[in-house]
PDB file of C-alpha atoms (C1' of nucleotides) in Angstrom:
ATOM      1  CA  MET A   1       2.452 -28.514   1.866  1.00 33.00           C
ATOM      2  CA  SER A   2       1.392 -26.146  -0.778  1.00 36.00           C
ATOM      3  CA  LEU A   3      -2.319 -25.768  -0.912  1.00 33.00           C
ATOM      4  CA  GLY A   4      -3.397 -26.620   2.558  1.00 35.00           C
ATOM      5  CA  ASP A   5      -1.347 -24.653   4.949  1.00 36.00           C
ATOM      6  CA  PRO A   6      -0.731 -20.984   4.849  1.00 39.00           C
ATOM      7  CA  ALA A   7      -3.481 -19.007   3.241  1.00 41.00           C
ATOM      8  CA  LEU A   8      -6.486 -21.204   2.751  1.00 44.00           C
ATOM      9  CA  GLN A   9      -7.883 -21.120   6.210  1.00 43.00           C
ATOM     10  CA  THR A  10      -8.316 -17.934   8.150  1.00 42.00           C
ATOM     11  CA  PRO A  11      -5.238 -17.624  10.333  1.00 44.00           C
ATOM     12  CA  GLY A  12      -6.210 -18.430  13.875  1.00 42.00           C
ATOM     13  CA  ASP A  13      -4.242 -15.619  15.410  1.00 44.00           C
ATOM     14  CA  THR A  14      -5.571 -12.910  13.132  1.00 52.00           C
ATOM     15  CA  ALA A  15      -8.151 -11.080  15.166  1.00 60.00           C
ATOM     16  CA  GLN A  16     -11.084  -9.695  13.216  1.00 72.00           C
ATOM     17  CA  CYS A  17     -10.636  -6.440  15.066  1.00 80.00           C
ATOM     18  CA  CYS A  18      -7.751  -4.106  14.429  1.00 87.00           C
ATOM     19  CA  PRO A  19      -6.374  -1.044  16.214  1.00 90.00           C
ATOM     20  CA  SER A  20      -8.174   2.234  15.703  1.00 93.00           C
ATOM     21  CA  LEU A  21      -6.484   4.687  13.403  1.00 92.00           C
ATOM     22  CA  VAL A  22      -8.116   7.698  14.955  1.00 89.00           C
ATOM     23  CA  GLU A  23      -8.617   7.134  18.671  1.00 88.00           C
ATOM     24  CA  ALA A  24      -5.092   7.423  19.969  1.00 90.00           C
ATOM     25  CA  PRO A  25      -1.545   7.507  18.623  1.00 91.00           C
ATOM     26  CA  LEU A  26      -0.500   4.068  17.410  1.00 91.00           C
ATOM     27  CA  ASP A  27       2.560   2.315  18.703  1.00 92.00           C
ATOM     28  CA  ASP A  28       4.971   0.626  16.308  1.00 94.00           C
ATOM     29  CA  ALA A  29       3.303  -2.768  16.333  1.00 94.00           C
ATOM     30  CA  GLU A  30      -0.190  -1.370  15.793  1.00 94.00           C
ATOM     31  CA  ALA A  31       1.007   0.846  12.961  1.00 96.00           C
ATOM     32  CA  ASP A  32       2.668  -2.126  11.286  1.00 97.00           C
ATOM     33  CA  GLU A  33      -0.468  -4.229  11.638  1.00 95.00           C
ATOM     34  CA  LEU A  34      -2.762  -1.610  10.144  1.00 96.00           C
ATOM     35  CA  ALA A  35      -0.312  -0.760   7.366  1.00 98.00           C
ATOM     36  CA  THR A  36      -0.102  -4.421   6.400  1.00 97.00           C
ATOM     37  CA  ILE A  37      -3.864  -4.652   6.051  1.00 97.00           C
ATOM     38  CA  PHE A  38      -4.064  -1.496   3.957  1.00 98.00           C
ATOM     39  CA  ALA A  39      -1.099  -2.648   1.873  1.00 98.00           C
ATOM     40  CA  ALA A  40      -3.109  -5.717   0.930  1.00 98.00           C
ATOM     41  CA  LEU A  41      -5.662  -3.376  -0.636  1.00 98.00           C
ATOM     42  CA  ALA A  42      -3.113  -0.966  -2.091  1.00 98.00           C
ATOM     43  CA  ASP A  43      -2.939  -2.635  -5.490  1.00 98.00           C
ATOM     44  CA  PRO A  44      -5.518  -2.221  -8.263  1.00 98.00           C
ATOM     45  CA  VAL A  45      -5.407  -5.901  -9.172  1.00 98.00           C
ATOM     46  CA  ARG A  46      -6.136  -6.911  -5.611  1.00 98.00           C
ATOM     47  CA  CYS A  47      -8.960  -4.361  -5.356  1.00 98.00           C
ATOM     48  CA  LYS A  48     -10.428  -5.882  -8.468  1.00 98.00           C
ATOM     49  CA  LEU A  49     -10.106  -9.384  -7.084  1.00 98.00           C
ATOM     50  CA  VAL A  50     -11.912  -8.436  -3.885  1.00 98.00           C
ATOM     51  CA  SER A  51     -14.674  -6.753  -5.861  1.00 97.00           C
ATOM     52  CA  LEU A  52     -15.034  -9.757  -8.169  1.00 98.00           C
ATOM     53  CA  ILE A  53     -15.209 -12.180  -5.263  1.00 98.00           C
ATOM     54  CA  ALA A  54     -17.539  -9.993  -3.213  1.00 97.00           C
ATOM     55  CA  ALA A  55     -19.918  -9.342  -6.084  1.00 96.00           C
ATOM     56  CA  ALA A  56     -20.139 -13.055  -6.894  1.00 96.00           C
ATOM     57  CA  GLY A  57     -20.459 -14.160  -3.273  1.00 96.00           C
ATOM     58  CA  GLU A  58     -17.700 -16.629  -3.955  1.00 97.00           C
ATOM     59  CA  ALA A  59     -15.475 -17.207  -6.955  1.00 98.00           C
ATOM     60  CA  CYS A  60     -13.318 -20.001  -8.306  1.00 98.00           C
ATOM     61  CA  ALA A  61      -9.685 -19.005  -8.744  1.00 98.00           C
ATOM     62  CA  CYS A  62      -9.886 -20.178 -12.333  1.00 98.00           C
ATOM     63  CA  ASP A  63     -12.524 -17.505 -12.997  1.00 98.00           C
ATOM     64  CA  LEU A  64     -10.336 -14.687 -11.682  1.00 98.00           C
ATOM     65  CA  VAL A  65      -7.488 -14.886 -14.171  1.00 98.00           C
ATOM     66  CA  ASP A  66      -9.323 -13.587 -17.227  1.00 97.00           C
ATOM     67  CA  PRO A  67     -11.049 -10.532 -15.689  1.00 98.00           C
ATOM     68  CA  VAL A  68      -7.835  -9.066 -14.277  1.00 98.00           C
ATOM     69  CA  ARG A  69      -5.756  -9.954 -17.348  1.00 98.00           C
ATOM     70  CA  LYS A  70      -2.797 -11.247 -15.367  1.00 98.00           C
ATOM     71  CA  SER A  71      -0.996 -14.561 -15.417  1.00 98.00           C
ATOM     72  CA  GLN A  72      -2.131 -17.401 -13.189  1.00 98.00           C
ATOM     73  CA  PRO A  73       0.927 -17.128 -10.896  1.00 98.00           C
ATOM     74  CA  THR A  74       0.305 -13.419 -10.463  1.00 98.00           C
ATOM     75  CA  VAL A  75      -3.311 -13.992  -9.479  1.00 98.00           C
ATOM     76  CA  SER A  76      -2.242 -16.711  -7.075  1.00 98.00           C
ATOM     77  CA  HIS A  77       0.245 -14.328  -5.508  1.00 98.00           C
ATOM     78  CA  HIS A  78      -2.412 -11.665  -5.013  1.00 98.00           C
ATOM     79  CA  THR A  79      -4.967 -14.010  -3.495  1.00 98.00           C
ATOM     80  CA  LYS A  80      -2.294 -15.150  -1.073  1.00 98.00           C
ATOM     81  CA  VAL A  81      -1.589 -11.579   0.023  1.00 98.00           C
ATOM     82  CA  LEU A  82      -5.306 -10.901   0.522  1.00 98.00           C
ATOM     83  CA  ALA A  83      -5.779 -14.138   2.440  1.00 98.00           C
ATOM     84  CA  GLU A  84      -2.813 -13.454   4.715  1.00 98.00           C
ATOM     85  CA  ALA A  85      -4.371 -10.099   5.544  1.00 98.00           C
ATOM     86  CA  GLY A  86      -7.535 -11.950   6.523  1.00 97.00           C
ATOM     87  CA  LEU A  87      -9.610 -10.208   3.871  1.00 98.00           C
ATOM     88  CA  ILE A  88     -10.530 -13.287   1.860  1.00 98.00           C
ATOM     89  CA  ARG A  89     -10.692 -16.965   2.648  1.00 98.00           C
ATOM     90  CA  GLY A  90     -10.178 -19.957   0.354  1.00 98.00           C
ATOM     91  CA  GLU A  91     -11.762 -23.385   0.349  1.00 97.00           C
ATOM     92  CA  ARG A  92     -10.580 -26.323  -1.696  1.00 97.00           C
ATOM     93  CA  ARG A  93     -13.275 -28.231  -3.595  1.00 96.00           C
ATOM     94  CA  GLY A  94     -11.861 -30.991  -5.690  1.00 95.00           C
ATOM     95  CA  ARG A  95      -9.290 -29.501  -7.967  1.00 96.00           C
ATOM     96  CA  TRP A  96     -10.587 -25.985  -7.521  1.00 98.00           C
ATOM     97  CA  VAL A  97     -10.212 -23.322  -4.844  1.00 98.00           C
ATOM     98  CA  TRP A  98     -13.191 -21.115  -4.121  1.00 98.00           C
ATOM     99  CA  TRP A  99     -12.539 -17.727  -2.608  1.00 98.00           C
ATOM    100  CA  SER A 100     -14.910 -15.632  -0.522  1.00 98.00           C
ATOM    101  CA  VAL A 101     -14.563 -12.354   1.345  1.00 97.00           C
ATOM    102  CA  VAL A 102     -14.462 -12.150   5.133  1.00 97.00           C
ATOM    103  CA  PRO A 103     -17.060  -9.447   5.758  1.00 95.00           C
ATOM    104  CA  GLU A 104     -16.242  -9.210   9.461  1.00 95.00           C
ATOM    105  CA  ARG A 105     -12.686  -8.372   8.532  1.00 95.00           C
ATOM    106  CA  LEU A 106     -13.771  -5.642   6.137  1.00 95.00           C
ATOM    107  CA  ALA A 107     -16.077  -4.289   8.826  1.00 93.00           C
ATOM    108  CA  ALA A 108     -13.203  -4.268  11.313  1.00 93.00           C
ATOM    109  CA  VAL A 109     -11.044  -2.238   8.951  1.00 94.00           C
ATOM    110  CA  CYS A 110     -13.937   0.143   8.460  1.00 92.00           C
ATOM    111  CA  SER A 111     -14.304   0.462  12.193  1.00 92.00           C
ATOM    112  CA  ALA A 112     -10.627   1.299  12.591  1.00 92.00           C
ATOM    113  CA  LEU A 113     -11.064   4.170  10.164  1.00 91.00           C
ATOM    114  CA  THR A 114     -13.967   5.896  11.826  1.00 86.00           C
ATOM    115  CA  ARG A 115     -14.021   4.920  15.465  1.00 74.00           C
ATOM    116  CA  ALA A 116     -14.068   8.051  17.596  1.00 49.00           C
ATOM    117  CA  THR A 117     -13.815  10.327  14.620  1.00 42.00           C
ATOM    118  CA  PRO A 118     -15.189  13.754  15.518  1.00 37.00           C
ATOM    119  CA  ASP A 119     -17.701  14.621  12.838  1.00 38.00           C
TER     120      ASP A 119
ATOM    121  CA  MET B   1       4.713  27.755  -5.279  1.00 35.00           C
ATOM    122  CA  SER B   2       5.695  25.430  -2.567  1.00 36.00           C
ATOM    123  CA  LEU B   3       3.350  25.606   0.309  1.00 34.00           C
ATOM    124  CA  GLY B   4       0.192  26.903  -1.195  1.00 36.00           C
ATOM    125  CA  ASP B   5      -0.603  24.816  -4.145  1.00 36.00           C
ATOM    126  CA  PRO B   6      -0.704  21.098  -4.260  1.00 39.00           C
ATOM    127  CA  ALA B   7      -1.481  19.542  -0.969  1.00 41.00           C
ATOM    128  CA  LEU B   8      -2.581  22.141   1.474  1.00 44.00           C
ATOM    129  CA  GLN B   9      -6.117  22.570   0.417  1.00 43.00           C
ATOM    130  CA  THR B  10      -8.382  19.681  -0.291  1.00 42.00           C
ATOM    131  CA  PRO B  11      -8.220  19.068  -4.033  1.00 44.00           C
ATOM    132  CA  GLY B  12     -11.420  20.275  -5.542  1.00 42.00           C
ATOM    133  CA  ASP B  13     -11.824  17.298  -7.826  1.00 44.00           C
ATOM    134  CA  THR B  14     -11.311  14.690  -5.144  1.00 52.00           C
ATOM    135  CA  ALA B  15     -14.774  13.496  -4.324  1.00 60.00           C
ATOM    136  CA  GLN B  16     -15.360  12.490  -0.725  1.00 72.00           C
ATOM    137  CA  CYS B  17     -17.045   9.375  -1.984  1.00 80.00           C
ATOM    138  CA  CYS B  18     -15.189   6.525  -3.599  1.00 86.00           C
ATOM    139  CA  PRO B  19     -16.248   3.427  -5.544  1.00 90.00           C
ATOM    140  CA  SER B  20     -17.534   0.469  -3.583  1.00 93.00           C
ATOM    141  CA  LEU B  21     -15.144  -2.406  -3.213  1.00 93.00           C
ATOM    142  CA  VAL B  22     -17.861  -4.964  -2.732  1.00 89.00           C
ATOM    143  CA  GLU B  23     -20.922  -4.022  -4.745  1.00 87.00           C
ATOM    144  CA  ALA B  24     -19.790  -4.824  -8.262  1.00 90.00           C
ATOM    145  CA  PRO B  25     -16.583  -5.621 -10.113  1.00 91.00           C
ATOM    146  CA  LEU B  26     -14.410  -2.517 -10.429  1.00 91.00           C
ATOM    147  CA  ASP B  27     -13.222  -1.210 -13.749  1.00 92.00           C
ATOM    148  CA  ASP B  28      -9.613  -0.155 -14.205  1.00 94.00           C
ATOM    149  CA  ALA B  29     -10.079   3.479 -13.206  1.00 94.00           C
ATOM    150  CA  GLU B  30     -12.065   2.654 -10.086  1.00 94.00           C
ATOM    151  CA  ALA B  31      -9.531   0.047  -9.022  1.00 96.00           C
ATOM    152  CA  ASP B  32      -6.706   2.547  -9.469  1.00 97.00           C
ATOM    153  CA  GLU B  33      -8.553   5.176  -7.457  1.00 95.00           C
ATOM    154  CA  LEU B  34      -9.266   2.871  -4.534  1.00 96.00           C
ATOM    155  CA  ALA B  35      -5.771   1.392  -4.576  1.00 98.00           C
ATOM    156  CA  THR B  36      -4.259   4.869  -4.426  1.00 97.00           C
ATOM    157  CA  ILE B  37      -6.271   5.716  -1.331  1.00 97.00           C
ATOM    158  CA  PHE B  38      -5.325   2.485   0.398  1.00 98.00           C
ATOM    159  CA  ALA B  39      -1.700   2.940  -0.646  1.00 98.00           C
ATOM    160  CA  ALA B  40      -1.679   6.215   1.246  1.00 98.00           C
ATOM    161  CA  LEU B  41      -2.458   4.231   4.397  1.00 98.00           C
ATOM    162  CA  ALA B  42      -0.179   1.318   3.560  1.00 98.00           C
ATOM    163  CA  ASP B  43       2.821   2.631   5.442  1.00 98.00           C
ATOM    164  CA  PRO B  44       3.286   2.434   9.215  1.00 98.00           C
ATOM    165  CA  VAL B  45       4.681   5.956   9.410  1.00 98.00           C
ATOM    166  CA  ARG B  46       1.651   7.344   7.612  1.00 98.00           C
ATOM    167  CA  CYS B  47      -0.710   5.360   9.851  1.00 98.00           C
ATOM    168  CA  LYS B  48       1.050   6.856  12.851  1.00 98.00           C
ATOM    169  CA  LEU B  49       0.761  10.349  11.397  1.00 98.00           C
ATOM    170  CA  VAL B  50      -2.972   9.986  10.846  1.00 98.00           C
ATOM    171  CA  SER B  51      -3.447   8.652  14.358  1.00 97.00           C
ATOM    172  CA  LEU B  52      -1.392  11.463  15.859  1.00 98.00           C
ATOM    173  CA  ILE B  53      -3.315  14.119  13.963  1.00 98.00           C
ATOM    174  CA  ALA B  54      -6.698  12.537  14.612  1.00 97.00           C
ATOM    175  CA  ALA B  55      -6.063  12.061  18.310  1.00 96.00           C
ATOM    176  CA  ALA B  56      -4.967  15.671  18.711  1.00 96.00           C
ATOM    177  CA  GLY B  57      -7.740  17.097  16.554  1.00 96.00           C
ATOM    178  CA  GLU B  58      -5.100  19.015  14.680  1.00 97.00           C
ATOM    179  CA  ALA B  59      -1.323  18.945  14.851  1.00 98.00           C
ATOM    180  CA  CYS B  60       1.523  21.202  13.832  1.00 98.00           C
ATOM    181  CA  ALA B  61       3.931  19.570  11.397  1.00 98.00           C
ATOM    182  CA  CYS B  62       6.764  20.444  13.751  1.00 98.00           C
ATOM    183  CA  ASP B  63       5.185  18.210  16.391  1.00 98.00           C
ATOM    184  CA  LEU B  64       5.038  15.190  14.084  1.00 98.00           C
ATOM    185  CA  VAL B  65       8.748  14.689  13.471  1.00 98.00           C
ATOM    186  CA  ASP B  66       9.741  13.476  16.928  1.00 98.00           C
ATOM    187  CA  PRO B  67       6.959  10.901  17.511  1.00 98.00           C
ATOM    188  CA  VAL B  68       7.614   9.044  14.259  1.00 98.00           C
ATOM    189  CA  ARG B  69      11.411   9.315  14.566  1.00 98.00           C
ATOM    190  CA  LYS B  70      11.950  10.225  10.931  1.00 98.00           C
ATOM    191  CA  SER B  71      13.664  13.185   9.320  1.00 98.00           C
ATOM    192  CA  GLN B  72      11.748  16.361   8.530  1.00 98.00           C
ATOM    193  CA  PRO B  73      11.841  15.763   4.733  1.00 98.00           C
ATOM    194  CA  THR B  74      10.482  12.264   5.229  1.00 98.00           C
ATOM    195  CA  VAL B  75       7.588  13.502   7.358  1.00 98.00           C
ATOM    196  CA  SER B  76       6.868  16.209   4.804  1.00 98.00           C
ATOM    197  CA  HIS B  77       6.801  13.577   2.067  1.00 98.00           C
ATOM    198  CA  HIS B  78       4.333  11.434   4.003  1.00 98.00           C
ATOM    199  CA  THR B  79       1.987  14.301   4.823  1.00 98.00           C
ATOM    200  CA  LYS B  80       1.969  15.176   1.140  1.00 98.00           C
ATOM    201  CA  VAL B  81       0.960  11.635   0.179  1.00 98.00           C
ATOM    202  CA  LEU B  82      -1.833  11.638   2.767  1.00 98.00           C
ATOM    203  CA  ALA B  83      -3.065  15.058   1.647  1.00 98.00           C
ATOM    204  CA  GLU B  84      -3.069  14.068  -2.018  1.00 98.00           C
ATOM    205  CA  ALA B  85      -5.248  11.116  -1.074  1.00 98.00           C
ATOM    206  CA  GLY B  86      -7.645  13.550   0.590  1.00 97.00           C
ATOM    207  CA  LEU B  87      -7.188  11.979   4.009  1.00 98.00           C
ATOM    208  CA  ILE B  88      -5.692  15.005   5.742  1.00 98.00           C
ATOM    209  CA  ARG B  89      -5.753  18.715   5.087  1.00 98.00           C
ATOM    210  CA  GLY B  90      -3.163  21.358   5.914  1.00 98.00           C
ATOM    211  CA  GLU B  91      -3.539  24.993   6.864  1.00 97.00           C
ATOM    212  CA  ARG B  92      -0.736  27.518   7.012  1.00 97.00           C
ATOM    213  CA  ARG B  93      -0.598  29.659  10.140  1.00 97.00           C
ATOM    214  CA  GLY B  94       2.375  31.964  10.131  1.00 96.00           C
ATOM    215  CA  ARG B  95       5.439  29.815   9.737  1.00 96.00           C
ATOM    216  CA  TRP B  96       3.688  26.637  10.730  1.00 98.00           C
ATOM    217  CA  VAL B  97       1.379  24.216   8.986  1.00 98.00           C
ATOM    218  CA  TRP B  98      -1.392  22.637  10.978  1.00 98.00           C
ATOM    219  CA  TRP B  99      -2.744  19.303   9.772  1.00 98.00           C
ATOM    220  CA  SER B 100      -6.160  17.833  10.449  1.00 98.00           C
ATOM    221  CA  VAL B 101      -7.930  14.726   9.250  1.00 97.00           C
ATOM    222  CA  VAL B 102     -10.816  14.817   6.775  1.00 97.00           C
ATOM    223  CA  PRO B 103     -13.387  12.666   8.590  1.00 95.00           C
ATOM    224  CA  GLU B 104     -15.764  12.609   5.631  1.00 94.00           C
ATOM    225  CA  ARG B 105     -13.005  11.083   3.557  1.00 95.00           C
ATOM    226  CA  LEU B 106     -12.295   8.390   6.130  1.00 95.00           C
ATOM    227  CA  ALA B 107     -16.010   7.691   6.312  1.00 93.00           C
ATOM    228  CA  ALA B 108     -16.155   7.374   2.534  1.00 92.00           C
ATOM    229  CA  VAL B 109     -13.349   4.814   2.523  1.00 93.00           C
ATOM    230  CA  CYS B 110     -15.163   2.938   5.258  1.00 92.00           C
ATOM    231  CA  SER B 111     -18.310   2.975   3.198  1.00 92.00           C
ATOM    232  CA  ALA B 112     -16.498   1.551   0.191  1.00 92.00           C
ATOM    233  CA  LEU B 113     -15.394  -1.381   2.305  1.00 91.00           C
ATOM    234  CA  THR B 114     -18.757  -2.434   3.615  1.00 85.00           C
ATOM    235  CA  ARG B 115     -21.407  -1.160   1.257  1.00 74.00           C
ATOM    236  CA  ALA B 116     -23.591  -4.072   0.197  1.00 49.00           C
ATOM    237  CA  THR B 117     -21.555  -6.550   2.149  1.00 42.00           C
ATOM    238  CA  PRO B 118     -23.735  -9.520   3.119  1.00 37.00           C
ATOM    239  CA  ASP B 119     -23.284  -9.982   6.856  1.00 38.00           C
TER     240      ASP B 119
ATOM    241  C1'  DT C   1      -0.509 -46.773 -12.107  1.00 73.74           C
ATOM    242  C1'  DG C   2      -0.212 -42.923 -15.300  1.00 73.74           C
ATOM    243  C1'  DC C   3      -1.928 -38.741 -17.206  1.00 73.74           C
ATOM    244  C1'  DC C   4      -3.946 -34.275 -16.946  1.00 73.74           C
ATOM    245  C1'  DA C   5      -5.910 -30.075 -14.858  1.00 73.74           C
ATOM    246  C1'  DA C   6      -5.789 -26.505 -11.180  1.00 73.74           C
ATOM    247  C1'  DC C   7      -3.182 -24.145  -8.185  1.00 73.74           C
ATOM    248  C1'  DA C   8       1.204 -22.903  -5.607  1.00 73.74           C
ATOM    249  C1'  DT C   9       6.116 -21.863  -5.455  1.00 73.74           C
ATOM    250  C1'  DT C  10      10.571 -20.356  -7.205  1.00 73.74           C
ATOM    251  C1'  DG C  11      13.803 -17.225  -9.363  1.00 73.74           C
ATOM    252  C1'  DA C  12      14.730 -13.281 -11.906  1.00 73.74           C
ATOM    253  C1'  DC C  13      13.830  -8.799 -13.688  1.00 73.74           C
ATOM    254  C1'  DG C  14      12.286  -3.851 -13.779  1.00 73.74           C
ATOM    255  C1'  DG C  15       9.869  -0.244 -11.737  1.00 73.74           C
ATOM    256  C1'  DA C  16       7.995   1.927  -7.626  1.00 73.74           C
ATOM    257  C1'  DT C  17       8.777   3.689  -2.983  1.00 73.74           C
ATOM    258  C1'  DG C  18      10.810   5.068   1.678  1.00 73.74           C
ATOM    259  C1'  DT C  19      14.682   7.422   3.396  1.00 73.74           C
ATOM    260  C1'  DC C  20      17.924  11.181   4.151  1.00 73.74           C
ATOM    261  C1'  DG C  21      21.375  15.086   3.229  1.00 73.74           C
ATOM    262  C1'  DA C  22      21.535  19.201   0.823  1.00 73.74           C
ATOM    263  C1'  DT C  23      19.135  22.934  -0.829  1.00 73.74           C
ATOM    264  C1'  DA C  24      15.247  26.057  -1.972  1.00 73.74           C
ATOM    265  C1'  DT C  25      11.149  28.727  -0.513  1.00 73.74           C
ATOM    266  C1'  DG C  26       8.268  31.437   2.389  1.00 73.74           C
ATOM    267  C1'  DG C  27       7.304  34.085   6.510  1.00 73.74           C
ATOM    268  C1'  DC C  28       8.289  36.450  10.838  1.00 73.74           C
ATOM    269  C1'  DA C  29      11.239  39.437  13.902  1.00 73.74           C
ATOM    270  C1'  DC C  30      14.715  42.611  14.457  1.00 73.74           C
TER     271       DC C  30
ATOM    272  C1'  DG D   1      17.045  45.172   4.348  1.00 73.74           C
ATOM    273  C1'  DT D   2      19.389  40.749   7.214  1.00 73.74           C
ATOM    274  C1'  DG D   3      18.985  36.660   9.766  1.00 73.74           C
ATOM    275  C1'  DC D   4      16.480  32.789  11.364  1.00 73.74           C
ATOM    276  C1'  DC D   5      12.992  29.268  11.520  1.00 73.74           C
ATOM    277  C1'  DA D   6       9.498  26.000   9.570  1.00 73.74           C
ATOM    278  C1'  DT D   7       8.423  23.553   5.677  1.00 73.74           C
ATOM    279  C1'  DA D   8       8.882  21.867   0.868  1.00 73.74           C
ATOM    280  C1'  DT D   9      11.623  20.100  -2.945  1.00 73.74           C
ATOM    281  C1'  DC D  10      15.512  17.739  -5.137  1.00 73.74           C
ATOM    282  C1'  DG D  11      18.769  13.970  -5.997  1.00 73.74           C
ATOM    283  C1'  DA D  12      20.619   9.710  -4.828  1.00 73.74           C
ATOM    284  C1'  DC D  13      20.469   5.382  -2.783  1.00 73.74           C
ATOM    285  C1'  DA D  14      18.697   0.908  -1.052  1.00 73.74           C
ATOM    286  C1'  DT D  15      14.905  -1.866  -0.544  1.00 73.74           C
ATOM    287  C1'  DC D  16      10.405  -3.490  -1.592  1.00 73.74           C
ATOM    288  C1'  DC D  17       6.957  -5.152  -4.806  1.00 73.74           C
ATOM    289  C1'  DG D  18       4.375  -6.672  -9.085  1.00 73.74           C
ATOM    290  C1'  DT D  19       5.088  -9.530 -12.887  1.00 73.74           C
ATOM    291  C1'  DC D  20       5.926 -13.717 -15.551  1.00 73.74           C
ATOM    292  C1'  DA D  21       8.208 -18.183 -17.315  1.00 73.74           C
ATOM    293  C1'  DA D  22       9.452 -22.366 -15.503  1.00 73.74           C
ATOM    294  C1'  DT D  23       8.659 -25.783 -12.277  1.00 73.74           C
ATOM    295  C1'  DG D  24       6.591 -28.246  -8.276  1.00 73.74           C
ATOM    296  C1'  DT D  25       2.507 -30.189  -5.864  1.00 73.74           C
ATOM    297  C1'  DT D  26      -2.031 -31.879  -5.343  1.00 73.74           C
ATOM    298  C1'  DG D  27      -6.367 -34.095  -6.694  1.00 73.74           C
ATOM    299  C1'  DG D  28      -9.421 -36.396  -9.949  1.00 73.74           C
ATOM    300  C1'  DC D  29     -10.036 -39.711 -13.614  1.00 73.74           C
ATOM    301  C1'  DA D  30      -9.286 -43.555 -16.785  1.00 73.74           C
TER     302       DA D  30
END
DNA sequence: TGCCAACATTGACGGATGTCGATATGGCAC
DNA sequence: GTGCCATATCGACATCCGTCAATGTTGGCA
């Protein structure tokens, strides 16, 4: 149970929406949830991976190792973190895994940042 | 030089805008810049602080310690991290410091997340 | 069946980060 | 001036996290 289970499909219980950062004070659980999502983006290698995948539409994992100049296990670790945050999604095709962004998830994070912000 | 200098005013060289995460592959500097901003939000205490300040419009530092149940030095550390990321801004009034969010900065982060995202 | 390629997992290491007590700084009131 | 209060900084500690070599697992191909 290595490739199939944890990160490849979008987790069923991960709502696309997330609590608003600016509407009302967060409780502990909401703060943890938001912090986890932001933590997934709080690494330059992972930012690069998202940008590579987003710019290409989708990207094979084997094409991500060279651009970020990290080892294959390191890249695999980072894609797992991003996938568990619901930001990217992987699909197995033969021996390869193709990654794509989850635009609704990115939009939900965006919404959490600005909802009810007084301009 | 404790209160005035580093974090209280918005740093002049911190642009409100930030590189897009999804338009094109990021170079090293852009990835570092974005990751730093997200890292500022990648802690549940800091998420709570932003939500408290945003919900109140502005908030005195002395009113932030109790809600997050952390020590005063810890809260001061977190507000400094948020201010250095340009997400909040502090203003000294007498003995107190009043914090407010920088909505343009939040909007810029939001924009980086969704710009050119195919929906 | 056996081999190989792509990807995931494990274990270990070093550096970064959250936390707090103690202390320093700055400002107001007396 | 002295004393007090709000906030920032420092130093130390424990924990978390990014990284890689080694290894495991899965899928295609001969």
